Short mmCIF file of C-alpha atoms in Angstrom, two decimals:
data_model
loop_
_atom_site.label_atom_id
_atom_site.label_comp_id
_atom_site.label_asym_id
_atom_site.label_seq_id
_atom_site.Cartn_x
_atom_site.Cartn_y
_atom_site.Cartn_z
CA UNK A 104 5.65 -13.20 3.39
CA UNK A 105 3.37 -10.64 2.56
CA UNK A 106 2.14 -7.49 4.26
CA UNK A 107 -1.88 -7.29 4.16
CA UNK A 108 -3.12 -4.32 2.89
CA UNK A 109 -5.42 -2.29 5.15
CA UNK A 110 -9.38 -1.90 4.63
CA UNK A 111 -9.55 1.96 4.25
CA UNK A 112 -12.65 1.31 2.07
CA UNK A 113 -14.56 0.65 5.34
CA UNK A 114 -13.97 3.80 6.68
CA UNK A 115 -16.82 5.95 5.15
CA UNK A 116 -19.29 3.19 6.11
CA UNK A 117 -18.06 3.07 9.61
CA UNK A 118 -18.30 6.78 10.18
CA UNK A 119 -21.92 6.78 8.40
CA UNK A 120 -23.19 4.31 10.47
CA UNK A 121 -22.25 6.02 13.75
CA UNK A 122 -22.43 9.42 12.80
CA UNK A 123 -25.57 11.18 11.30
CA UNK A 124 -25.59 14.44 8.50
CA UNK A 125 -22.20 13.15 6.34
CA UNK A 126 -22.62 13.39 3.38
CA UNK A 127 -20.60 11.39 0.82
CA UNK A 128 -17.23 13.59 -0.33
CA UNK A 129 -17.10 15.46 -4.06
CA UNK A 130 -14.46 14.55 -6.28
CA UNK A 131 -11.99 17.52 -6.44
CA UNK A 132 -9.84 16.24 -9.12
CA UNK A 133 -9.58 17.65 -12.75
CA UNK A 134 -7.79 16.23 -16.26
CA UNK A 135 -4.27 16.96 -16.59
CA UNK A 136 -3.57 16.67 -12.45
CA UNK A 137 -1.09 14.31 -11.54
CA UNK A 138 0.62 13.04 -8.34
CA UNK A 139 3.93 11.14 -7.79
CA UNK A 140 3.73 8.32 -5.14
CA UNK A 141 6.95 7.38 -3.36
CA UNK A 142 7.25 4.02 -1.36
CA UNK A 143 10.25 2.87 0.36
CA UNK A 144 9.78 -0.27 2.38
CA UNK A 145 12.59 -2.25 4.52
CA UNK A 146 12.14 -5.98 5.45
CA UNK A 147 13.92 -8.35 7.05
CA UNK A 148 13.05 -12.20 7.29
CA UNK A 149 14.49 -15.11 9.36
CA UNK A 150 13.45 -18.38 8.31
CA UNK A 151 14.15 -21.51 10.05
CA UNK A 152 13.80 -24.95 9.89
CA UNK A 153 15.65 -26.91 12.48
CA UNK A 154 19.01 -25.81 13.15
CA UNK A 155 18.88 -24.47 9.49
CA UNK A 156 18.48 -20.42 9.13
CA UNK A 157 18.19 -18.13 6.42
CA UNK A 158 18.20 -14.03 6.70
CA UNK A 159 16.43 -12.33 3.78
CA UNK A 160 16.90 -8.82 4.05
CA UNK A 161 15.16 -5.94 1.26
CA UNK A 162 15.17 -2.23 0.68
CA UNK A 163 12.66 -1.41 -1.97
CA UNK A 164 12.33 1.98 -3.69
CA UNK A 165 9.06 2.36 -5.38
CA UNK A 166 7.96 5.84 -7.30
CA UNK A 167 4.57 5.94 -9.29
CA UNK A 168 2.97 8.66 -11.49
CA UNK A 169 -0.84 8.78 -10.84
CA UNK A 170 -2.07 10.87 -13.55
CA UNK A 171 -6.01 12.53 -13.78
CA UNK A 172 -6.73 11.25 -17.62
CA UNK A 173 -10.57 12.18 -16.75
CA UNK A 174 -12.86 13.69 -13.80
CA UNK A 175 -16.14 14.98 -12.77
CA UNK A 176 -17.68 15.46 -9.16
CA UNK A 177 -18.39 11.80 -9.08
CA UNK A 178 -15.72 9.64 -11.20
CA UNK A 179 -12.18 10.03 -11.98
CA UNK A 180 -9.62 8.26 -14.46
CA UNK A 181 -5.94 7.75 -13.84
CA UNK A 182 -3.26 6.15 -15.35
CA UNK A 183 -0.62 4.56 -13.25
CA UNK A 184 2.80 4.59 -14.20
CA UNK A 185 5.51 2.99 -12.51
CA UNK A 186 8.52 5.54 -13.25
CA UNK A 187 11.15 3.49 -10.93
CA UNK A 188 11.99 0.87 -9.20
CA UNK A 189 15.70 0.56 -6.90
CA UNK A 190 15.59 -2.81 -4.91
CA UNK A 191 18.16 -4.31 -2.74
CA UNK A 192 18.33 -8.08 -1.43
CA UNK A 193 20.33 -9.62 0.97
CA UNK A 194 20.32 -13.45 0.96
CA UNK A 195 22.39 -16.13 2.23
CA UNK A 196 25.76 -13.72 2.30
CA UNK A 197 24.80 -12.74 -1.70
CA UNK A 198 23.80 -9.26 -2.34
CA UNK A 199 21.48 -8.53 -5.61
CA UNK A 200 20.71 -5.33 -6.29
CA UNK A 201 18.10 -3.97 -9.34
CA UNK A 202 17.88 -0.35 -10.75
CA UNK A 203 15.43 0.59 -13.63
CA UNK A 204 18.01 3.38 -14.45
CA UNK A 205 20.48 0.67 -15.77
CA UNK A 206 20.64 -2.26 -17.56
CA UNK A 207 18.97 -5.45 -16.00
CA UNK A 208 20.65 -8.84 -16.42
CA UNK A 209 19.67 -10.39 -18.66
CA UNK A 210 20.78 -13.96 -16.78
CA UNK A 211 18.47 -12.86 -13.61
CA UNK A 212 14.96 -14.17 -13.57
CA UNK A 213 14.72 -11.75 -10.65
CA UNK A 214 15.60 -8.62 -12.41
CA UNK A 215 13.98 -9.34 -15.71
CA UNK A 216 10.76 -9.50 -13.70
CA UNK A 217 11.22 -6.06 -11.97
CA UNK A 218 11.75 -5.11 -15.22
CA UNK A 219 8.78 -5.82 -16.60
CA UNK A 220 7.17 -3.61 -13.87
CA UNK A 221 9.17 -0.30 -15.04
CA UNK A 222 6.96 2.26 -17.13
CA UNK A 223 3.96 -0.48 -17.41
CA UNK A 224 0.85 1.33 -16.90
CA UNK A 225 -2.33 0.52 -15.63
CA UNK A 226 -6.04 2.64 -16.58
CA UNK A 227 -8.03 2.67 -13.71
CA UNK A 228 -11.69 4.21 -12.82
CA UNK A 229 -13.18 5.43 -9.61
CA UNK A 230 -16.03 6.98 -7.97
CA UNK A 231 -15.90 9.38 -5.29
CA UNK A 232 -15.37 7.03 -2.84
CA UNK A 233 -11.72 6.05 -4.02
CA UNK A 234 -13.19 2.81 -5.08
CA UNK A 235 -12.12 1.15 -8.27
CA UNK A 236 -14.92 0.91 -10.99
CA UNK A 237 -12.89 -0.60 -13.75
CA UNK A 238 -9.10 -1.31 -14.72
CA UNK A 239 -6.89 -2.05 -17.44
CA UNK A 240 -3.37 -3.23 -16.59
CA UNK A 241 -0.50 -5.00 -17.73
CA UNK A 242 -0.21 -8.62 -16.86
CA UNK A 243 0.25 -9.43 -13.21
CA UNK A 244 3.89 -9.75 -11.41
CA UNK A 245 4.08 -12.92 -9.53
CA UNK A 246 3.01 -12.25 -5.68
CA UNK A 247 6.25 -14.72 -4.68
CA UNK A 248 8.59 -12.78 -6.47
CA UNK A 249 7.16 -9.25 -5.06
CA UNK A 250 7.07 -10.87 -1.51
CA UNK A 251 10.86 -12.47 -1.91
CA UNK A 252 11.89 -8.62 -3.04
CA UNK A 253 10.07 -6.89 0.02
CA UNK A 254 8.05 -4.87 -2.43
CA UNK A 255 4.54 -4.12 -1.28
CA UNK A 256 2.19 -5.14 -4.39
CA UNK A 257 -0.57 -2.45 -5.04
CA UNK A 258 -3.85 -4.33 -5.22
CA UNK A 259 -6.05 -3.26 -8.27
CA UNK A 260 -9.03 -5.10 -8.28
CA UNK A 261 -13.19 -3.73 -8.74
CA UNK A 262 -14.37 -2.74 -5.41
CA UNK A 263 -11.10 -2.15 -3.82
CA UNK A 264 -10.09 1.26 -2.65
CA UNK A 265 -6.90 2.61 -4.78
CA UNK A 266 -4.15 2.33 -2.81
CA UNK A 267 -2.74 6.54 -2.40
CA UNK A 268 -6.42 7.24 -1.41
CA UNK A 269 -9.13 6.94 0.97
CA UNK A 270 -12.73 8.19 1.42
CA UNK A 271 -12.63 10.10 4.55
CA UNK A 272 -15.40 13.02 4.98
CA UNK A 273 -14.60 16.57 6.94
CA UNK A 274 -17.50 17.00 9.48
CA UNK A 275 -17.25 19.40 12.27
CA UNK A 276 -18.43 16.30 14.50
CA UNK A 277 -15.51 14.50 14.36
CA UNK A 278 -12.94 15.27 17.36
CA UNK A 279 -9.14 14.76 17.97
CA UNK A 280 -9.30 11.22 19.98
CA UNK A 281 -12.64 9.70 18.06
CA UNK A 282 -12.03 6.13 17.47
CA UNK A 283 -13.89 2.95 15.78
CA UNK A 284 -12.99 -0.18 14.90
CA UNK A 285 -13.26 -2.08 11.33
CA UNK A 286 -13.91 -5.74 11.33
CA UNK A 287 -13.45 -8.29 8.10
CA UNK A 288 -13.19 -11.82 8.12
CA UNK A 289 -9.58 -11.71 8.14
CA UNK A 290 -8.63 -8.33 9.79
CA UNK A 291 -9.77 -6.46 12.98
CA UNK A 292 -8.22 -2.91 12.38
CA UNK A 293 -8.64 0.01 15.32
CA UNK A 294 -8.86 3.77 14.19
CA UNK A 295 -8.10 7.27 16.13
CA UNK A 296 -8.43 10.76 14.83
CA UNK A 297 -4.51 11.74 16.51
CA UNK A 298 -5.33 15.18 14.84
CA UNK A 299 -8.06 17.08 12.57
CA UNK A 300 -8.19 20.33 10.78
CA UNK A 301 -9.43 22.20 8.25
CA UNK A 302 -7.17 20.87 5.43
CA UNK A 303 -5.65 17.50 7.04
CA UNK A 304 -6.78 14.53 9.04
CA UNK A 305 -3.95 12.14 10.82
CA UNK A 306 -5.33 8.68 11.76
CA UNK A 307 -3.32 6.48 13.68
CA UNK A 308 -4.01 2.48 13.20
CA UNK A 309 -3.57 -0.47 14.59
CA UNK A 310 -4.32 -4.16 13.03
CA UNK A 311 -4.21 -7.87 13.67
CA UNK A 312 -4.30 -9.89 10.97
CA UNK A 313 -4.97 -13.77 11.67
CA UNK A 314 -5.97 -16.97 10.42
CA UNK A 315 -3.26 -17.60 7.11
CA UNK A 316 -0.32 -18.96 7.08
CA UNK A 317 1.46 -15.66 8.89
CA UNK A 318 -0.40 -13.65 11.35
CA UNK A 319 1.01 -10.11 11.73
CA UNK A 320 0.20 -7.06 13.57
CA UNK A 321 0.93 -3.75 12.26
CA UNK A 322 1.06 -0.29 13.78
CA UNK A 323 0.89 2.90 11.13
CA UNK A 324 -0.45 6.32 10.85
CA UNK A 325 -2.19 8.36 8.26
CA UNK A 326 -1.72 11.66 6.65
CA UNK A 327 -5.28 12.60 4.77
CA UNK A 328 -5.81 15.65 2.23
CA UNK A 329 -9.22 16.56 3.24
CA UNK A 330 -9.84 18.06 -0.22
CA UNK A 331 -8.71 15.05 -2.56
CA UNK A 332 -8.79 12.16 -0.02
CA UNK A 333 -4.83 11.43 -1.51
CA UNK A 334 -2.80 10.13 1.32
CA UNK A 335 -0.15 12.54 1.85
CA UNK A 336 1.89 10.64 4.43
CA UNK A 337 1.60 7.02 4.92
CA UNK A 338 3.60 5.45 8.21
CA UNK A 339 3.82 1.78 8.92
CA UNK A 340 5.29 -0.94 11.00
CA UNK A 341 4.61 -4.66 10.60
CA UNK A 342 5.65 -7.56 12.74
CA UNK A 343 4.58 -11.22 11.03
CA UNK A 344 5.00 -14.62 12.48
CA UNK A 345 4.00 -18.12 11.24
CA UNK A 346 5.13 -20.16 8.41
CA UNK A 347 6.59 -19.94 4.10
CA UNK A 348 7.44 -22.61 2.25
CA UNK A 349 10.41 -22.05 0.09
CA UNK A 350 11.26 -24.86 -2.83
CA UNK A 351 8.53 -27.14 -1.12
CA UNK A 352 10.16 -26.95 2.47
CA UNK A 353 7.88 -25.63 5.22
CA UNK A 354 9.94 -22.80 7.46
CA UNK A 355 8.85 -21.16 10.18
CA UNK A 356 8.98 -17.02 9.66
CA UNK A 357 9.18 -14.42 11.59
CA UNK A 358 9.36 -10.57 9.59
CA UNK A 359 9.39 -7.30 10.00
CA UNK A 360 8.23 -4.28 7.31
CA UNK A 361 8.84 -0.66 7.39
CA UNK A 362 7.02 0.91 4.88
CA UNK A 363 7.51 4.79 4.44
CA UNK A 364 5.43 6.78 1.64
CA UNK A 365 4.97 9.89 0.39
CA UNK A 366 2.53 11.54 -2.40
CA UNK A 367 2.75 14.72 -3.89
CA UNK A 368 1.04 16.99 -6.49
CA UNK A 369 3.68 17.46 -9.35
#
């Protein structure tokens, strides 16, 4: 039941390819910057099997430090901090709920894995395009227990695009109402400039994803600091259908995600 991050990575290439005289952007980062991430997502799942039905609902609060450890026009360094984590779950009439301000129980394999998320950091390396070099982080949360919480997983791998940025150039070329498409094996994902200025660009998005065990289409929008590439605003509506298995019993699921974020320079 997870939400499939989008391929912002491709759109530099895209806009390369169809557009001449862009050049790549300039890092505009120094040491000692930092930026707090904010991402609240709300899920709810049905999943049936026969005349057998379960509701899983989630409320996740997510809020990362992304501190500048080193930069120069081409590179940067950050580390990633995780400074807290609220998450509520609804399940079969029982209500958990987790905050890193208190306590966790001890007893709750749940909340002792959240926990291990809290103030973990992660060292990560990128060039200019937003796109990861090298990374040291803690060991991995399991993807069932992010996907069972609702909370979206940020994907750190070499060659991936870090997640509160993307490589998006300012050209006088590009218009309000340009669009282009971005095709991977699993993902076709449609673009549009909604709105384009000297400081900002808004993108509005829309993507099917198809061929695993859920299919999901997801509507969203795009807030873009020209200057930094940071996402400022990040908007995003997911609808998934197909099938989980829970405890080695296929179910069919439908969900839906509504992830809201927000970065900031502190």
């Amino acid at each position: 039941m997870k939400t499939t991050p989008m391929g912002f990575k491709h759109i530099l290439i895209i806009i390369l390819t169809l557009i001449s005289g862009v050049t790549s952007a300039q890092m505009r980062f120094k040491a000692g910057d930092e930026f707090q991430r904010h991402v609240i997502t709300k899920s709810n799942c049905v999943l049936q099997r026969g005349s057998q039905t379960l509701h899983v609902g989630s409320v996740s609060i997510v809020v990362k430090t992304y501190k500048v450890t080193d930069a120069s026009p081409k590179a940067a360094s950050f580390t990633i901090t995780t400074d807290k984590l609220v998450d509520t779950i609804n399940a079969m009439d029982q209500n958990l709920v987790y905050n890193s301000g208190k306590p966790a129980d001890p007893n709750s394999v749940i909340q002792s894995g959240l926990q291990k998320m809290v103030n973990a950091q992660s060292m990560v390396s990128v060039n200019n395009k937003g796109e990861i070099l090298n990374l040291k982080r803690p060991a991995f949360v399991n993807d069932t227990l992010l996907s069972f919480t609702g909370i979206q997983p940020e994907h750190l791998s070499p060659g991936s695009t870090l997640q509160f940025m993307v490589d998006f150039p300012v050209n006088p070329t590009l218009k309000k109402g340009y669009s282009w498409a971005d095709v991977t094996p699993s993902a076709t994902t449609n673009y549009t400039i909604y709105a384009i200025n000297g400081l900002t660009t808004t993108i509005t998005y829309k993507t099917s994803v198809l061929g695993g065990n859920l299919n999901s289409r997801i509507n969203g929008s795009l807030l873009i600091d020209n200057n930094t590439g940071v996402v400022l605003k990040r908007y995003s509506q997911t609808v998934s259908t197909g099938y989980e298995m829970v405890n080695g019993i296929v179910y069919t699921a439908t969900r839906r995600t509504a992830i809201t974020e927000v970065s900031i320079k502190k």
